[in-house]
CSV table of C-alpha atoms and ligand atoms in Angstrom, one decimal:
chain,number,residue,atom,x,y,z
A,1004,MET,CA,33.5,75.2,46.1
A,1005,ALA,CA,32.8,78.9,46.8
A,1006,ARG,CA,36.0,80.8,46.8
A,1007,ILE,CA,37.4,82.1,50.1
A,1008,PRO,CA,36.8,85.8,50.5
A,1009,MET,CA,39.5,88.4,51.1
A,1010,GLY,CA,39.2,91.8,52.7
A,1011,LYS,CA,41.9,94.3,51.8
A,1012,PRO,CA,44.0,93.6,48.8
A,1013,LEU,CA,47.7,92.7,49.1
A,1014,VAL,CA,50.4,94.2,46.9
A,1015,GLU,CA,51.5,91.9,44.1
A,1016,ILE,CA,54.9,92.8,42.6
A,1017,ASP,CA,55.6,90.9,39.4
A,1018,GLY,CA,59.2,90.3,38.2
A,1019,ASP,CA,61.3,88.6,35.5
A,1020,GLU,CA,62.2,85.5,33.6
A,1021,MET,CA,61.6,82.0,35.0
A,1022,ALA,CA,60.5,83.3,38.4
A,1023,ARG,CA,57.8,85.3,36.5
A,1024,VAL,CA,56.6,82.3,34.6
A,1025,MET,CA,56.3,80.2,37.8
A,1026,TRP,CA,54.6,83.2,39.6
A,1027,HIS,CA,51.7,83.0,37.2
A,1028,TRP,CA,51.4,79.2,37.3
A,1029,VAL,CA,51.3,79.3,41.1
A,1030,LYS,CA,48.7,82.1,41.2
A,1031,GLU,CA,46.5,80.6,38.5
A,1032,ARG,CA,46.6,77.0,39.7
A,1033,LEU,CA,47.1,77.1,43.4
A,1034,ILE,CA,45.5,80.3,44.6
A,1035,GLU,CA,42.9,81.8,42.3
A,1036,PRO,CA,40.7,78.6,42.1
A,1037,TYR,CA,40.3,78.7,45.9
A,1038,VAL,CA,40.6,82.4,46.9
A,1039,ASP,CA,38.7,85.4,45.6
A,1040,LEU,CA,42.2,87.0,45.3
A,1041,LYS,CA,42.4,90.7,45.6
A,1042,THR,CA,45.7,92.3,44.7
A,1043,GLU,CA,47.0,95.7,43.8
A,1044,TYR,CA,49.3,94.8,40.9
A,1045,TYR,CA,52.7,96.4,40.1
A,1046,ASP,CA,54.7,95.1,37.2
A,1047,LEU,CA,58.4,95.3,37.8
A,1048,HIS,CA,59.4,93.6,34.6
A,1049,ILE,CA,62.7,95.1,33.6
A,1050,LYS,CA,61.1,96.8,30.5
A,1051,VAL,CA,58.4,98.4,32.6
A,1052,ARG,CA,61.1,99.7,35.1
A,1053,ASP,CA,63.0,101.1,32.1
A,1054,GLU,CA,59.9,102.8,30.6
A,1055,THR,CA,58.9,104.4,33.9
A,1056,ASN,CA,62.4,105.4,34.8
A,1057,ASP,CA,62.0,103.0,37.8
A,1058,GLN,CA,59.1,105.0,39.2
A,1059,ILE,CA,57.1,101.8,39.3
A,1060,THR,CA,59.5,100.4,41.9
A,1061,ILE,CA,58.9,103.4,44.1
A,1062,GLN,CA,55.1,103.1,43.7
A,1063,ALA,CA,55.2,99.5,44.6
A,1064,ALA,CA,57.1,100.2,47.8
A,1065,GLU,CA,54.7,103.0,48.7
A,1066,ALA,CA,51.8,100.6,48.1
A,1067,VAL,CA,53.3,98.2,50.6
A,1068,LYS,CA,53.5,101.0,53.1
A,1069,ARG,CA,49.8,101.8,52.5
A,1070,LEU,CA,48.3,98.3,52.4
A,1071,GLY,CA,50.8,96.7,54.9
A,1072,VAL,CA,51.4,93.4,53.0
A,1073,GLY,CA,52.9,92.5,49.7
A,1074,VAL,CA,54.5,89.6,47.8
A,1075,LYS,CA,57.3,90.1,45.3
A,1076,CYS,CA,58.7,88.1,42.4
A,1077,ALA,CA,62.4,88.0,41.7
A,1078,THR,CA,63.6,90.8,39.5
A,1079,ILE,CA,66.6,91.3,37.3
A,1080,THR,CA,69.2,93.7,38.7
A,1081,PRO,CA,70.6,95.0,35.5
A,1082,ASN,CA,74.3,95.0,34.7
A,1083,ALA,CA,76.0,95.9,31.4
A,1084,GLU,CA,75.0,92.6,29.8
A,1085,ARG,CA,71.3,93.1,30.7
A,1086,VAL,CA,71.4,96.7,29.4
A,1087,LYS,CA,72.3,95.2,26.0
A,1088,GLU,CA,70.0,92.2,26.3
A,1089,TYR,CA,66.9,94.4,27.0
A,1090,ASN,CA,68.0,97.6,25.3
A,1091,LEU,CA,67.8,99.6,28.6
A,1092,LYS,CA,68.4,103.3,29.2
A,1093,LYS,CA,70.7,102.5,32.1
A,1094,GLU,CA,71.7,100.0,34.8
A,1095,TRP,CA,68.7,100.6,37.1
A,1096,ARG,CA,69.4,100.0,40.8
A,1097,SER,CA,68.4,96.7,42.5
A,1098,PRO,CA,64.6,97.0,43.2
A,1099,ASN,CA,65.1,95.2,46.5
A,1100,ALA,CA,67.5,97.9,47.6
A,1101,THR,CA,65.1,100.6,46.6
A,1102,ILE,CA,62.2,98.9,48.4
A,1103,ARG,CA,64.2,98.1,51.5
A,1104,GLU,CA,65.2,101.7,51.7
A,1105,ILE,CA,61.7,103.1,51.4
A,1106,LEU,CA,60.3,100.7,53.9
A,1107,ASP,CA,63.4,101.0,56.2
A,1108,GLY,CA,63.0,97.3,56.5
A,1109,THR,CA,65.1,94.3,57.6
A,1110,ILE,CA,65.4,91.0,55.6
A,1111,PHE,CA,64.7,87.7,57.3
A,1112,ARG,CA,65.8,84.6,55.5
A,1113,ALA,CA,64.0,81.5,56.6
A,1114,PRO,CA,64.6,77.9,55.4
A,1115,ILE,CA,61.7,75.7,54.5
A,1116,ILE,CA,62.0,72.4,56.4
A,1117,VAL,CA,61.0,69.0,55.0
A,1118,LYS,CA,61.6,65.6,56.6
A,1119,ASN,CA,63.5,64.1,53.7
A,1120,ILE,CA,66.2,66.8,53.5
A,1121,VAL,CA,68.4,66.4,56.4
A,1122,PRO,CA,70.3,69.5,57.6
A,1123,ALA,CA,74.1,69.3,57.8
A,1124,VAL,CA,73.7,69.8,61.6
A,1125,ARG,CA,71.7,66.8,62.8
A,1126,PHE,CA,70.2,68.6,65.9
A,1127,TRP,CA,68.4,71.2,63.8
A,1128,LYS,CA,64.6,70.4,63.7
A,1129,LYS,CA,63.2,73.9,63.2
A,1130,PRO,CA,64.2,76.9,61.1
A,1131,ILE,CA,66.9,79.3,62.2
A,1132,VAL,CA,65.9,82.7,60.7
A,1133,ILE,CA,68.7,85.1,60.0
A,1134,ALA,CA,68.0,88.8,60.2
A,1135,ARG,CA,70.8,90.9,58.8
A,1136,HIS,CA,71.3,94.6,59.7
A,1137,ALA,CA,72.0,95.9,56.2
A,1138,PHE,CA,73.5,99.2,57.1
A,1139,GLY,CA,77.0,100.6,57.9
A,1140,ASP,CA,79.9,98.7,59.5
A,1141,ILE,CA,82.7,97.6,57.1
A,1142,TYR,CA,80.3,98.0,54.1
A,1143,ALA,CA,80.5,101.7,54.5
A,1144,GLY,CA,84.1,101.6,55.9
A,1145,THR,CA,87.0,103.8,54.9
A,1146,GLY,CA,90.6,102.4,54.8
A,1147,ILE,CA,94.0,103.9,54.8
A,1148,ARG,CA,97.3,102.2,54.0
A,1149,PHE,CA,100.4,103.8,55.5
A,1150,ASP,CA,104.1,103.0,54.9
A,1151,GLU,CA,106.1,105.0,57.5
A,1152,PRO,CA,106.2,105.0,61.3
A,1153,GLY,CA,103.6,107.4,62.7
A,1154,GLU,CA,100.5,107.7,64.8
A,1155,ALA,CA,96.7,107.8,64.1
A,1156,GLU,CA,93.7,109.2,65.7
A,1157,ILE,CA,89.9,109.5,64.9
A,1158,VAL,CA,88.3,112.9,64.9
A,1159,TYR,CA,84.6,113.6,64.9
A,1160,ARG,CA,83.7,117.1,64.1
A,1161,SER,CA,80.0,117.9,64.8
A,1162,ALA,CA,78.0,120.3,62.6
A,1163,SER,CA,78.1,122.8,65.5
A,1164,GLY,CA,81.9,122.7,65.6
A,1165,LYS,CA,82.5,120.4,68.6
A,1166,GLU,CA,85.3,117.9,68.3
A,1167,ILE,CA,85.7,114.4,69.8
A,1168,ARG,CA,89.1,112.8,69.4
A,1169,ALA,CA,90.5,109.4,70.3
A,1170,LYS,CA,94.0,108.0,69.7
A,1171,ILE,CA,94.1,104.9,67.7
A,1172,GLY,CA,97.8,104.1,68.2
A,1173,SER,CA,101.5,104.7,67.4
A,1174,PHE,CA,103.0,102.5,64.7
A,1175,PRO,CA,106.5,101.4,64.0
A,1176,GLY,CA,106.1,101.0,60.2
A,1177,GLU,CA,103.8,99.9,57.3
A,1178,GLY,CA,100.2,98.9,58.0
A,1179,VAL,CA,96.5,99.5,57.4
A,1180,ILE,CA,93.7,101.2,59.2
A,1181,GLN,CA,90.0,101.1,58.8
A,1182,ALA,CA,87.2,103.3,60.2
A,1183,TYR,CA,83.5,102.5,60.0
A,1184,TYR,CA,80.3,103.7,61.7
A,1185,ASN,CA,76.7,103.1,62.4
A,1186,LEU,CA,73.8,105.2,63.5
A,1187,ASP,CA,71.6,104.9,66.6
A,1188,ARG,CA,68.6,105.5,64.3
A,1189,SER,CA,69.4,102.6,62.1
A,1190,ILE,CA,70.1,100.2,65.0
A,1191,ILE,CA,66.8,101.1,66.6
A,1192,SER,CA,64.9,100.5,63.4
A,1193,PHE,CA,66.6,97.2,63.0
A,1194,ALA,CA,65.8,96.1,66.6
A,1195,ARG,CA,62.1,97.2,66.1
A,1196,SER,CA,61.8,95.2,62.8
A,1197,VAL,CA,63.3,92.1,64.5
A,1198,PHE,CA,61.1,92.2,67.5
A,1199,THR,CA,58.0,92.9,65.4
A,1200,TYR,CA,58.8,90.0,63.1
A,1201,ALA,CA,59.3,87.7,66.2
A,1202,LEU,CA,55.8,88.5,67.4
A,1203,THR,CA,54.2,87.6,64.0
A,1204,ALA,CA,56.4,84.4,63.6
A,1205,ASN,CA,56.1,83.4,67.3
A,1206,MET,CA,59.8,82.9,67.7
A,1207,ASP,CA,62.5,83.8,70.3
A,1208,VAL,CA,65.1,86.4,69.3
A,1209,TRP,CA,68.8,86.1,69.7
A,1210,PHE,CA,71.2,89.0,69.2
A,1211,ALA,CA,74.9,88.6,69.5
A,1212,ALA,CA,77.9,90.9,69.4
A,1213,LYS,CA,81.3,91.2,71.1
A,1214,GLU,CA,80.9,94.1,73.5
A,1215,THR,CA,83.6,92.7,75.8
A,1216,ILE,CA,86.1,93.7,73.2
A,1217,SER,CA,84.3,96.4,71.2
A,1218,LYS,CA,83.4,98.4,74.3
A,1219,VAL,CA,81.9,101.4,72.5
A,1220,TYR,CA,80.7,100.1,69.1
A,1221,ASP,CA,79.2,96.7,69.9
A,1222,ALA,CA,78.2,97.9,73.4
A,1223,ARG,CA,76.0,100.5,71.7
A,1224,PHE,CA,74.2,97.8,69.7
A,1225,LYS,CA,73.7,95.7,72.8
A,1226,GLU,CA,72.4,98.7,74.8
A,1227,LEU,CA,69.9,99.9,72.1
A,1228,PHE,CA,68.6,96.4,71.6
A,1229,ALA,CA,68.0,96.1,75.3
A,1230,LYS,CA,66.3,99.5,75.4
A,1231,VAL,CA,64.0,98.9,72.5
A,1232,PHE,CA,63.1,95.5,73.9
A,1233,GLU,CA,62.3,96.7,77.4
A,1234,GLU,CA,60.4,99.8,76.4
A,1235,GLU,CA,58.4,98.5,73.5
A,1236,PHE,CA,58.3,94.7,73.4
A,1237,ALA,CA,58.9,93.1,76.8
A,1238,GLU,CA,55.2,92.9,77.7
A,1239,LYS,CA,54.1,91.6,74.3
A,1240,PHE,CA,56.8,88.9,74.4
A,1241,LYS,CA,55.7,87.9,77.9
A,1242,GLU,CA,52.1,87.5,76.8
A,1243,LYS,CA,53.2,85.2,74.0
A,1244,ASN,CA,55.7,83.3,76.2
A,1245,LEU,CA,58.6,84.4,73.9
A,1246,ASN,CA,62.1,85.5,75.0
A,1247,TYR,CA,64.9,87.8,73.9
A,1248,TYR,CA,68.4,86.6,74.5
A,1249,TYR,CA,71.7,88.5,74.2
A,1250,TYR,CA,74.8,86.4,73.8
A,1251,LEU,CA,78.5,87.0,73.0
A,1252,ILE,CA,78.9,86.2,69.4
A,1253,ASP,CA,81.3,83.2,69.9
A,1254,ASP,CA,78.9,81.8,72.5
A,1255,ALA,CA,76.0,82.2,70.1
A,1256,TYR,CA,77.7,80.3,67.3
A,1257,ALA,CA,78.4,77.3,69.6
A,1258,ARG,CA,74.8,77.4,71.0
A,1259,ALA,CA,73.3,77.6,67.6
A,1260,ILE,CA,75.0,74.4,66.5
A,1261,ARG,CA,73.8,72.6,69.6
A,1262,SER,CA,70.3,74.0,69.4
A,1263,GLU,CA,67.3,72.5,67.6
A,1264,GLY,CA,66.6,75.8,65.8
A,1265,GLY,CA,63.4,77.6,66.0
A,1266,PHE,CA,64.6,81.2,66.7
A,1267,ILE,CA,65.5,84.4,64.9
A,1268,TRP,CA,69.1,85.3,65.0
A,1269,ALA,CA,69.6,89.1,64.6
A,1270,THR,CA,73.1,89.9,63.3
A,1271,LYS,CA,75.3,92.8,62.6
A,1272,ASN,CA,75.9,93.4,58.9
A,1273,TYR,CA,79.1,91.3,58.5
A,1274,ASP,CA,77.9,88.4,60.7
A,1275,GLY,CA,74.7,88.3,58.7
A,1276,ASP,CA,76.5,88.3,55.3
A,1277,ILE,CA,78.3,85.2,56.2
A,1278,LEU,CA,75.8,83.4,58.4
A,1279,SER,CA,72.9,83.7,56.0
A,1280,ASP,CA,74.8,81.8,53.3
A,1281,MET,CA,76.1,79.3,55.8
A,1282,ILE,CA,72.8,78.6,57.4
A,1283,ALA,CA,71.1,78.3,53.9
A,1284,ALA,CA,73.7,75.8,52.8
A,1285,ALA,CA,73.5,73.9,56.0
A,1286,PHE,CA,69.7,73.5,56.0
A,1287,SER,CA,69.3,72.2,52.4
A,1288,GLY,CA,71.7,73.8,50.0
A,1289,SER,CA,68.9,74.9,47.7
A,1290,LEU,CA,67.9,78.5,47.5
A,1291,ALA,CA,64.5,77.2,46.2
A,1292,MET,CA,63.9,76.0,49.8
A,1293,MET,CA,64.4,79.5,51.4
A,1294,THR,CA,62.1,82.5,51.7
A,1295,SER,CA,63.0,86.0,52.3
A,1296,GLU,CA,60.7,88.3,54.2
A,1297,LEU,CA,61.1,92.1,54.6
A,1298,MET,CA,59.7,93.6,57.9
A,1299,SER,CA,59.7,97.3,58.6
A,1300,PRO,CA,59.8,98.8,62.1
A,1301,GLN,CA,56.1,99.7,61.6
A,1302,GLY,CA,55.2,96.1,60.7
A,1303,HIS,CA,54.9,96.5,56.9
A,1304,TYR,CA,55.6,93.1,55.4
A,1305,LEU,CA,56.8,91.9,52.0
A,1306,THR,CA,57.7,88.3,51.1
A,1307,GLU,CA,59.6,86.8,48.3
A,1308,ALA,CA,61.7,83.8,47.3
A,1309,ALA,CA,65.3,84.0,48.2
A,1310,HIS,CA,66.5,82.9,44.8
A,1311,GLY,CA,66.7,85.1,41.7
A,1312,THR,CA,65.0,84.9,38.3
A,1313,VAL,CA,66.6,81.6,37.4
A,1314,GLN,CA,67.9,82.9,34.1
A,1315,ARG,CA,69.4,79.7,32.6
A,1316,HIS,CA,66.1,77.8,33.1
A,1317,TYR,CA,64.2,80.7,31.4
A,1318,TYR,CA,66.3,80.5,28.2
A,1319,ARG,CA,65.4,76.7,28.1
A,1320,TYR,CA,61.8,77.6,28.7
A,1321,LEU,CA,61.9,80.1,25.8
A,1322,ARG,CA,63.2,77.4,23.5
A,1323,GLY,CA,60.1,75.4,24.3
A,1324,GLU,CA,61.7,72.9,26.7
A,1325,LYS,CA,60.1,71.8,30.0
A,1326,THR,CA,62.2,72.8,32.9
A,1327,SER,CA,62.3,71.3,36.4
A,1328,THR,CA,62.6,74.6,38.3
A,1329,ASN,CA,61.5,74.5,41.9
A,1330,PRO,CA,58.5,76.9,42.7
A,1331,THR,CA,58.5,76.0,46.5
A,1332,ALA,CA,59.9,79.4,47.7
A,1333,ILE,CA,57.5,81.3,45.4
A,1334,ILE,CA,54.5,79.3,46.8
A,1335,PHE,CA,55.7,80.0,50.4
A,1336,ALA,CA,56.1,83.7,49.6
A,1337,TRP,CA,52.4,83.8,48.4
A,1338,ALA,CA,51.2,81.7,51.3
A,1339,LYS,CA,53.1,83.8,53.9
A,1340,ALA,CA,51.7,87.1,52.5
A,1341,LEU,CA,48.2,85.7,52.4
A,1342,LYS,CA,48.6,84.5,56.0
A,1343,ARG,CA,49.7,87.9,57.2
A,1344,ARG,CA,46.9,89.6,55.3
A,1345,ALA,CA,44.4,87.2,56.9
A,1346,GLU,CA,45.8,87.7,60.4
A,1347,LEU,CA,45.7,91.5,60.1
A,1348,ASP,CA,42.1,91.4,58.7
A,1349,GLY,CA,40.9,88.6,61.1
A,1350,LEU,CA,40.0,86.2,58.2
A,1351,ASP,CA,40.3,82.7,59.7
A,1352,THR,CA,39.5,80.7,56.6
A,1353,LEU,CA,42.0,82.6,54.5
A,1354,ARG,CA,44.7,82.0,57.2
A,1355,ARG,CA,43.9,78.3,57.2
A,1356,PHE,CA,44.1,78.1,53.4
A,1357,ALA,CA,47.5,79.7,53.5
A,1358,GLU,CA,48.7,77.2,56.0
A,1359,LEU,CA,47.2,74.3,54.0
A,1360,LEU,CA,49.0,75.5,50.8
A,1361,MET,CA,52.4,75.3,52.6
A,1362,GLU,CA,51.4,71.9,54.1
A,1363,ALA,CA,50.4,70.6,50.7
A,1364,THR,CA,53.8,71.7,49.2
A,1365,ILE,CA,55.7,70.0,52.0
A,1366,ASN,CA,53.6,66.8,51.7
A,1367,THR,CA,54.4,66.6,48.0
A,1368,ILE,CA,58.1,66.9,48.5
A,1369,GLU,CA,58.0,64.4,51.4
A,1370,GLU,CA,56.1,61.9,49.2
A,1371,GLY,CA,59.2,62.1,47.0
A,1372,ILE,CA,57.7,64.1,44.1
A,1373,VAL,CA,60.4,66.7,43.5
A,1374,THR,CA,62.1,69.0,41.0
A,1375,GLN,CA,65.7,68.2,39.9
A,1376,ASP,CA,67.4,70.5,42.4
A,1377,LEU,CA,66.1,68.4,45.3
A,1378,ALA,CA,66.6,65.0,43.7
A,1379,LYS,CA,70.3,65.6,44.4
A,1380,ILE,CA,70.0,66.3,48.0
A,1381,ILE,CA,67.4,63.8,49.1
A,1382,GLU,CA,68.9,60.6,50.5
A,1383,GLY,CA,67.5,57.2,51.2
A,1384,GLN,CA,64.3,57.6,49.3
A,1385,ASN,CA,63.3,56.8,45.7
A,1386,VAL,CA,62.2,60.1,44.2
A,1387,VAL,CA,60.2,61.0,41.1
A,1388,VAL,CA,61.7,64.0,39.4
A,1389,VAL,CA,59.1,66.0,37.6
A,1390,ASP,CA,58.9,69.3,35.6
A,1391,THR,CA,57.6,72.4,37.3
A,1392,GLU,CA,54.0,72.2,36.0
A,1393,SER,CA,53.7,68.6,37.0
A,1394,PHE,CA,55.1,69.5,40.5
A,1395,ILE,CA,52.5,72.2,40.8
A,1396,ASP,CA,49.7,69.8,39.7
A,1397,ALA,CA,50.9,67.3,42.4
A,1398,ILE,CA,50.7,70.0,45.0
A,1399,LYS,CA,47.2,71.0,43.8
A,1400,ASN,CA,46.1,67.4,44.2
A,1401,ASN,CA,47.4,67.4,47.8
A,1402,LEU,CA,45.9,70.8,48.5
A,1403,GLU,CA,42.4,69.7,47.4
A,1404,LYS,CA,42.6,66.7,49.8
A,1405,LEU,CA,43.6,69.0,52.7
A,1406,ILE,CA,40.9,71.6,51.8
A,1407,ALA,CA,38.2,68.9,51.7
A,1408,LYS,CA,39.3,67.7,55.1
A,1409,HIS,CA,39.9,71.0,56.9
A,1410,ILE,CA,37.9,73.8,55.3
A,1411,ASN,CA,34.1,73.9,55.3
A,1412,VAL,CA,32.7,76.0,52.4
B,1809,NAP,P1,69.4,82.6,40.6
B,1809,NAP,O1,68.3,83.1,39.8
B,1809,NAP,O2,69.0,82.4,42.1
B,1809,NAP,O3,69.9,81.2,40.0
B,1809,NAP,C1,71.2,80.7,40.3
B,1809,NAP,C2,71.1,79.1,40.1
B,1809,NAP,O4,70.6,78.5,41.2
B,1809,NAP,C3,70.2,78.7,38.9
B,1809,NAP,O5,70.9,78.8,37.7
B,1809,NAP,C4,69.9,77.3,39.4
B,1809,NAP,O6,70.9,76.4,39.2
B,1809,NAP,C5,69.7,77.5,40.9
B,1809,NAP,N1,68.3,77.9,41.2
B,1809,NAP,C6,67.9,79.1,41.7
B,1809,NAP,N2,66.6,79.1,42.0
B,1809,NAP,C7,66.2,77.9,41.6
B,1809,NAP,C8,64.9,77.3,41.6
B,1809,NAP,N3,63.8,77.9,42.1
B,1809,NAP,N4,64.8,76.0,41.2
B,1809,NAP,C9,65.9,75.3,40.8
B,1809,NAP,N5,67.1,75.8,40.7
B,1809,NAP,C10,67.2,77.1,41.2
B,1809,NAP,O7,70.6,83.6,40.6
B,1809,NAP,P2,71.5,84.2,39.4
B,1809,NAP,O8,71.5,83.3,38.2
B,1809,NAP,O9,72.7,84.7,40.0
B,1809,NAP,O10,70.7,85.5,39.0
B,1809,NAP,C11,69.7,85.6,37.9
B,1809,NAP,C12,69.0,87.0,38.0
B,1809,NAP,O11,68.3,87.1,39.1
B,1809,NAP,C13,70.0,88.1,37.9
B,1809,NAP,O12,69.6,89.0,36.9
B,1809,NAP,C14,69.9,88.8,39.3
B,1809,NAP,O13,70.0,90.2,39.2
B,1809,NAP,C15,68.5,88.3,39.8
B,1809,NAP,N6,68.4,88.2,41.2
B,1809,NAP,C16,67.3,88.7,41.8
B,1809,NAP,C17,67.0,88.5,43.1
B,1809,NAP,C18,65.8,89.1,43.7
B,1809,NAP,O14,65.0,89.7,43.0
B,1809,NAP,N7,65.6,89.0,45.0
B,1809,NAP,C19,67.9,87.8,43.9
B,1809,NAP,C20,69.0,87.2,43.3
B,1809,NAP,C21,69.2,87.4,41.9
B,1809,NAP,P3,71.1,75.4,37.9
B,1809,NAP,O15,71.1,76.4,36.7
B,1809,NAP,O16,72.4,74.8,38.1
B,1809,NAP,O17,69.9,74.5,37.8
B,1810,MG,MG1,76.9,86.7,51.8
């Protein structure tokens, strides 16, 4: 068949270890034979980051800002062991942190749903996407321990010399205090990223806090979310028949359990820390069935798999063994990036291809052809456990059937 044309390129950010190996298999076997793929390529292999003093990471993030869409492979965040293993100049920062900072983006973690993996909560039929505000709160908190009776207050001294004071309390003896903060600017960017993502994903948004108790802090989050929504998004949501709901956090937890899923849950930093792990475990328990998308307030978009470089499998691969590592999240990262590129550029065939690639992957798993991580969590079906390359070949087979049926070329 003639390959499906692309318009603008997307930013391709390569990474490390087993994730990198699978990255190239996916690209060469599931995408390039069908799409005239155009990418601007950045190699974030740990050695390249080391040689460029991590400038390559900054360039990759700037490219996503310029081209609007990217896809990223998992990368090593070096620690002392990695510095030795790869003979690095230093422990370079996490590339994801650098990229998120440059794009001022929010991470959305979304489970990939297949019929034969039953969520722990039986009502859930559609994904619950968690958006975590990764700024401030207790993660930038300051604590004091005291051991005598006394009293405490908070003082804010502005750059111009104004002071705002509030009494915390008087205490009879030993205890602890913690102070933390957030910035309007960051909350507003967060809200914008969430509503922008919702419009592209066609999902409702929930935001939840505890403003009945936290009458200044959480109330400010609630206020700013409402303001950004009303002023910038209410109309676009209406056109698409989508909704924004604010709930008290305890109410939201109870509602989420009873819901069938299918919404984006925007959370404050600590709630998101906990919820994202809980929701991931409750949907399937495998990080290989979870994508991670970064959306900036301006709509710049970067996808990746939620898992890391799968180091242990990589060492087996290097010894020449076949591994049964699951490439599903990597395939979805590519498909979602291609889909976004296609939507921005008005390329309908490319959009359909991206959707068929996801469908072919789901069909393969639902037929019971799986990697070893899923064999353990699928119940009531005889599965065939295959190595990564055979799994990709099985997907390719299903993809070709779908293309023959749905795409005229
Ligand atoms: P990991 O790569 O996610 O792997 C942890 C374990 O989860 C694996 O050993 C494997 O379990 C299982 N697993 C993860 N992905 C899988 C897949 N696709 N298929 C099958 N099993 C899978 O996390 P890690 O071992 O903690 O971290 C390794 C490296 O990745 C580190 O250098 C870290 O810095 C980096 N990392 C990068 C990112 C990112 O770039 N976004 C995120 C997280 C970690 P079994 O071994 O039991 O089969
Ligand atoms: Mg956590």
